[in-house]
Amino acid sequence: GTKETGDYRPTRRPTPSKRMTLKDKTPVTIITGFLGAGKTTLVNHILTAKHGKRIAIIENEFGEVGVDDGLVVETKEEIFEMNNGCICCTVRQDLIRILNKLMRRKDAFDHIIIETTGLADPAPVAQTFFVDEDLKEDLYLDAILTVVDAAHLSAHLDEVKPEGVENESVEQIAFADKILLNKIDLLKSDDDKASLVKKIRSINARAAIIESQHSAVDIDSILGIKAFSLDATLEQDAEFLDTDAEHQHDESVTSVGIEVADAAMDITKLEAWLRKLLSSRGEDIFRSKGILNVSGTDERYVFQGVHMMMEMSSSAEGKFEGWGKDQKRVSRVIFIGRNLDRSDLESGFKACIA
């Protein structure tokens, strides 16, 4: 295994292995969002929708109305409650224990959902999937889904917190692979909606936004979407590379996207740079992701990070496709975090060109 220095795990060089491909693993979705944003309604919607998936739900009660028992029995889904209320502190042991229990009856489920509490930071939950080798054999993180209340989000995002206190709604937006903009009917005008979307985009340029009322969404748009590791936006959407987007004052959380289209990357240099960047700045960087064109190989490399932890994998492992024969090979990375210096990140990344 690898030694941990702080919370950071160096990646091993990806090697083709007999590891299971994603098809054989159970996807896990983390649902996060403020109390009252509609998470429980969403979970109930998932439980009652006719999608034919068998779903296990792990939730930690935190003064929120639990999922209605009647529903649970009816749909044969299973709900495991974490007993410690707050998901941050002992979350890893607790979560690993529950997931291991679920994995012993692996054939019983098609999907696992972890519902975090209103004020919890999704990082420790997501990082569990980087840390535990056994879980990685059986599970993969499908997406972090943040449910927000359209009517109140703007006020939450603008809330000024005392020195050293996190604005959790900003963090939850920053972590998201997909954002469910719920209670959209409560917005007074299209202008309100446009300015809210703009605000979300200024924090997280890459997460897809879905609008909903009463958390009613098409299940296929939120489960089994593989958005955590390889996401479509990163592959297709050049909009997140908008370098001229206006930047708020530095304290705020922003996204920096970088693209290198005309050269391949030196994987050794790049890993060393990322390692150094994340070990020194990881606290401020909520998410980092990239798809990489590496020199000397036809394999596609992908990395993702949550704070100081990151993981690099290659298409040789069979989880995703290599570069197509005529496909344009482009390296794209995105960092979402606090006090990000675009020119600094850009020169650092470009210094790793082979």
XYZ file of C-alpha atoms in Angstrom:
354
model
C 0.000 0.000 0.000
C 0.977 3.630 0.142
C 2.010 5.585 3.204
C -0.119 8.524 4.197
C 1.540 11.821 4.820
C -1.096 13.937 6.447
C -4.171 13.250 4.437
C -2.385 12.888 1.153
C -1.786 9.631 -0.633
C 0.773 9.480 -3.404
C -0.600 7.667 -6.391
C 0.984 4.515 -7.628
C 1.742 4.293 -11.312
C -1.403 2.870 -12.923
C -0.816 -0.670 -14.073
C -3.165 -2.768 -16.139
C -4.634 -5.126 -13.599
C -7.228 -7.826 -13.316
C -9.308 -5.336 -11.365
C -12.961 -5.269 -12.100
C -14.160 -2.712 -14.577
C -16.820 -0.232 -13.519
C -19.499 -2.530 -14.904
C -18.804 -4.949 -12.063
C -18.749 -2.318 -9.340
C -21.618 -0.762 -7.448
C -22.015 2.987 -7.999
C -22.332 5.290 -4.987
C -23.966 8.720 -5.046
C -23.419 11.295 -2.316
C -26.360 13.666 -1.863
C -25.580 16.871 -0.034
C -27.402 20.166 0.518
C -28.898 22.388 3.191
C -31.656 21.337 5.562
C -34.914 22.102 3.826
C -33.444 22.155 0.310
C -35.319 18.972 -0.590
C -32.864 16.120 -0.022
C -35.346 13.922 1.833
C -37.979 14.649 -0.800
C -35.443 13.647 -3.448
C -34.605 10.410 -1.615
C -38.330 9.625 -1.351
C -38.718 10.386 -5.043
C -35.855 7.999 -5.871
C -37.399 5.307 -3.673
C -40.835 5.514 -5.259
C -39.892 6.159 -8.895
C -40.262 3.224 -11.254
C -36.664 2.723 -12.298
C -36.149 -0.930 -11.517
C -32.926 -0.229 -9.588
C -32.461 -1.712 -6.134
C -31.099 1.011 -3.946
C -29.529 1.049 -0.502
C -29.635 4.348 1.314
C -27.290 5.393 4.086
C -28.433 8.447 5.921
C -27.443 10.116 9.103
C -30.271 11.687 10.979
C -29.627 15.187 12.123
C -32.901 16.648 13.254
C -34.345 16.196 9.813
C -37.530 14.330 9.065
C -36.456 10.787 8.231
C -37.618 8.966 5.171
C -41.153 7.758 5.667
C -41.081 4.130 6.890
C -44.129 3.208 4.880
C -42.245 3.940 1.694
C -39.274 1.912 2.670
C -41.200 -1.243 3.278
C -43.118 -0.801 0.082
C -40.102 -0.432 -2.157
C -37.878 -3.051 -0.510
C -35.082 -0.519 -0.518
C -32.952 -0.622 2.574
C -31.990 2.249 4.727
C -29.003 2.152 7.028
C -28.698 4.907 9.536
C -25.400 6.154 10.752
C -25.683 6.465 14.446
C -23.431 9.375 15.163
C -25.545 12.203 13.828
C -22.692 14.318 12.564
C -21.028 12.823 9.527
C -17.614 14.498 9.743
C -15.767 13.167 12.751
C -16.000 9.424 12.936
C -17.465 9.264 9.495
C -14.843 7.118 7.845
C -14.917 4.210 10.280
C -18.675 4.372 10.516
C -19.186 4.607 6.790
C -16.623 1.929 5.989
C -18.305 -0.390 8.494
C -21.736 0.116 6.912
C -20.441 -0.170 3.351
C -18.598 -3.369 4.188
C -21.798 -4.755 5.635
C -23.608 -3.848 2.420
C -20.866 -5.386 0.311
C -21.363 -8.735 1.976
C -24.739 -8.759 0.270
C -23.492 -7.163 -2.875
C -26.026 -8.862 -5.132
C -28.864 -7.180 -3.276
C -28.174 -3.667 -4.626
C -27.650 -1.842 -7.879
C -26.820 1.516 -6.341
C -25.942 3.029 -2.973
C -26.929 6.539 -1.935
C -25.297 8.338 0.980
C -27.341 11.272 2.206
C -25.232 13.717 4.215
C -26.701 16.109 6.712
C -27.518 19.725 6.132
C -24.273 21.190 7.343
C -21.856 18.399 6.579
C -18.879 18.819 4.337
C -18.984 16.047 1.702
C -15.172 15.764 1.579
C -14.672 13.087 4.265
C -17.379 10.973 2.673
C -15.875 11.311 -0.808
C -12.355 10.717 0.485
C -13.430 7.393 1.977
C -13.452 6.119 -1.611
C -9.825 7.153 -2.111
C -8.617 5.658 1.134
C -10.087 2.229 1.543
C -8.565 -0.235 -0.919
C -11.187 -2.922 -0.260
C -14.053 -0.585 -0.959
C -12.384 0.537 -4.173
C -12.488 -3.053 -5.389
C -16.288 -3.152 -5.101
C -17.551 0.406 -5.296
C -16.983 3.585 -7.233
C -18.104 7.109 -6.548
C -20.636 7.953 -9.240
C -21.354 11.594 -8.390
C -21.641 14.188 -5.680
C -25.078 15.703 -6.071
C -25.882 18.972 -4.297
C -29.539 19.882 -3.789
C -30.152 23.613 -3.410
C -33.213 25.660 -2.628
C -33.504 28.162 -5.475
C -35.393 30.684 -3.350
C -32.818 30.862 -0.552
C -29.535 29.945 -2.202
C -28.548 33.467 -3.161
C -28.836 34.686 0.430
C -26.908 31.640 1.710
C -24.085 32.204 -0.769
C -23.787 35.887 0.135
C -23.879 35.298 3.849
C -20.784 36.780 5.432
C -19.295 34.386 7.966
C -16.993 35.283 10.833
C -13.246 34.897 10.218
C -12.280 31.234 9.854
C -15.842 29.927 9.537
C -16.732 28.209 6.289
C -19.735 29.190 4.224
C -21.073 25.662 3.790
C -23.386 26.425 0.915
C -20.442 27.779 -1.088
C -18.511 24.599 -0.281
C -21.377 22.333 -1.281
C -21.617 24.096 -4.637
C -17.845 23.802 -5.053
C -17.872 20.035 -4.453
C -20.774 19.197 -6.722
C -20.609 17.165 -9.922
C -24.281 17.964 -10.453
C -26.461 20.639 -8.884
C -30.191 20.183 -8.447
C -31.701 23.657 -8.462
C -34.875 22.807 -6.586
C -38.035 24.825 -5.798
C -37.428 26.634 -9.059
C -41.116 27.674 -9.087
C -40.432 29.979 -6.122
C -38.166 32.301 -8.128
C -39.993 35.431 -9.120
C -38.500 36.031 -12.556
C -36.209 34.687 -15.237
C -33.753 37.430 -14.307
C -33.585 36.067 -10.784
C -32.860 32.639 -12.190
C -30.208 33.927 -14.595
C -28.360 35.787 -11.851
C -28.536 32.751 -9.555
C -27.108 30.469 -12.252
C -24.369 33.031 -12.868
C -23.530 33.034 -9.167
C -23.348 29.211 -9.110
C -21.168 29.215 -12.241
C -18.755 31.715 -10.702
C -18.048 29.153 -7.961
C -18.293 25.905 -9.910
C -17.928 26.253 -13.648
C -18.246 22.597 -14.447
C -21.147 20.969 -12.585
C -24.270 20.393 -14.667
C -27.316 22.208 -13.270
C -30.754 20.565 -13.347
C -33.875 22.501 -12.437
C -36.676 20.880 -10.480
C -39.780 21.367 -8.400
C -40.382 19.182 -5.346
C -37.143 17.336 -6.196
C -38.888 15.550 -9.071
C -36.144 14.670 -11.555
C -35.489 11.991 -14.110
C -33.602 9.321 -12.160
C -31.299 8.623 -15.098
C -30.040 12.181 -14.936
C -28.755 11.693 -11.383
C -27.918 7.997 -10.868
C -25.377 6.019 -12.889
C -23.959 9.130 -14.548
C -20.231 8.545 -13.786
C -19.797 12.250 -13.232
C -17.275 12.073 -10.417
C -14.294 10.817 -12.341
C -14.782 11.357 -16.011
C -17.256 13.978 -16.567
C -18.764 14.997 -19.821
C -18.314 18.698 -19.152
C -14.603 18.247 -18.812
C -14.495 16.347 -22.067
C -16.704 18.537 -24.207
C -17.374 21.846 -22.642
C -14.832 24.531 -23.378
C -16.935 27.122 -21.599
C -15.373 26.371 -18.254
C -12.074 27.542 -19.716
C -13.425 31.077 -19.868
C -10.297 32.858 -18.728
C -11.847 36.305 -18.812
C -14.711 35.485 -16.482
C -14.873 38.266 -13.957
C -13.258 37.283 -10.704
C -14.698 38.268 -7.385
C -12.392 39.301 -4.597
C -9.861 36.616 -3.809
C -11.482 35.162 -0.737
C -14.218 33.704 -2.870
C -14.338 30.238 -4.321
C -13.780 30.088 -8.076
C -13.001 27.610 -10.841
C -9.862 27.646 -12.951
C -9.888 25.518 -16.106
C -6.774 24.975 -18.224
C -6.410 23.304 -21.590
C -3.349 22.116 -23.510
C -4.299 21.046 -27.020
C -1.058 20.964 -28.948
C 1.304 18.988 -26.720
C 1.410 15.898 -24.532
C 2.135 15.929 -20.815
C 5.086 14.435 -18.974
C 3.355 12.223 -16.415
C 6.254 12.169 -13.944
C 6.561 15.953 -13.867
C 2.812 16.339 -13.701
C 2.369 13.969 -10.775
C 5.163 15.695 -8.891
C 3.606 19.113 -9.531
C 0.119 17.979 -8.486
C 1.487 16.304 -5.390
C 3.298 19.458 -4.353
C 0.338 21.689 -5.183
C -2.153 19.593 -3.256
C 0.044 19.029 -0.256
C 0.684 22.770 0.071
C -2.641 24.222 -1.100
C -5.005 21.270 -0.693
C -6.996 22.833 2.082
C -8.139 25.576 -0.292
C -8.711 23.313 -3.295
C -12.032 21.517 -2.913
C -11.922 19.609 -6.165
C -9.345 19.034 -8.862
C -9.875 16.943 -11.963
C -8.276 16.336 -15.261
C -8.208 14.303 -18.442
C -4.668 13.983 -19.717
C -2.897 13.321 -22.972
C 0.327 11.702 -21.749
C 3.391 11.530 -23.954
C 4.501 8.129 -25.198
C 1.183 6.319 -24.765
C -2.266 5.928 -26.340
C -3.837 5.472 -22.922
C -5.939 8.275 -21.560
C -5.061 9.356 -18.021
C -7.558 10.810 -15.576
C -7.005 12.272 -12.151
C -9.322 13.597 -9.505
C -8.756 15.070 -6.135
C -10.704 16.100 -3.074
C -8.600 18.509 -1.006
C -5.191 16.891 -0.435
C -6.063 13.457 -1.712
C -5.834 12.548 -5.318
C -5.941 9.522 -7.492
C -4.557 9.016 -10.978
C -5.796 6.250 -13.232
C -5.339 5.265 -16.845
C -7.522 3.628 -19.454
C -5.179 0.623 -19.229
C -7.085 -0.293 -16.075
C -10.218 -0.793 -18.140
C -12.490 1.629 -16.281
C -12.797 3.996 -19.230
C -11.790 4.185 -22.878
C -8.385 5.173 -24.239
C -8.038 7.812 -26.953
C -9.961 7.024 -30.137
C -7.992 6.627 -33.367
C -9.006 9.990 -34.812
C -9.821 11.692 -31.561
C -8.141 15.019 -30.887
C -6.003 14.524 -27.796
C -6.449 17.404 -25.426
C -5.396 17.726 -21.792
C -7.900 19.559 -19.621
C -7.796 20.224 -15.919
C -10.004 22.138 -13.551
C -9.394 23.353 -10.028
C -12.203 24.626 -7.818
C -11.147 26.408 -4.677
C -10.370 29.482 -2.648
C -7.801 32.138 -3.564
C -6.830 30.402 -6.791
C -4.260 32.185 -8.898
C -4.968 31.375 -12.528
C -1.622 32.422 -13.971
C 0.236 30.490 -11.316
C -1.764 27.301 -11.951
C -1.505 27.735 -15.692
C 2.270 28.154 -15.711
C 2.651 25.227 -13.301
C 0.548 22.934 -15.486
C 2.206 24.038 -18.705
C 5.651 23.476 -17.224
C 4.716 19.770 -17.209
C 4.436 19.567 -20.997
C 6.730 16.829 -22.269
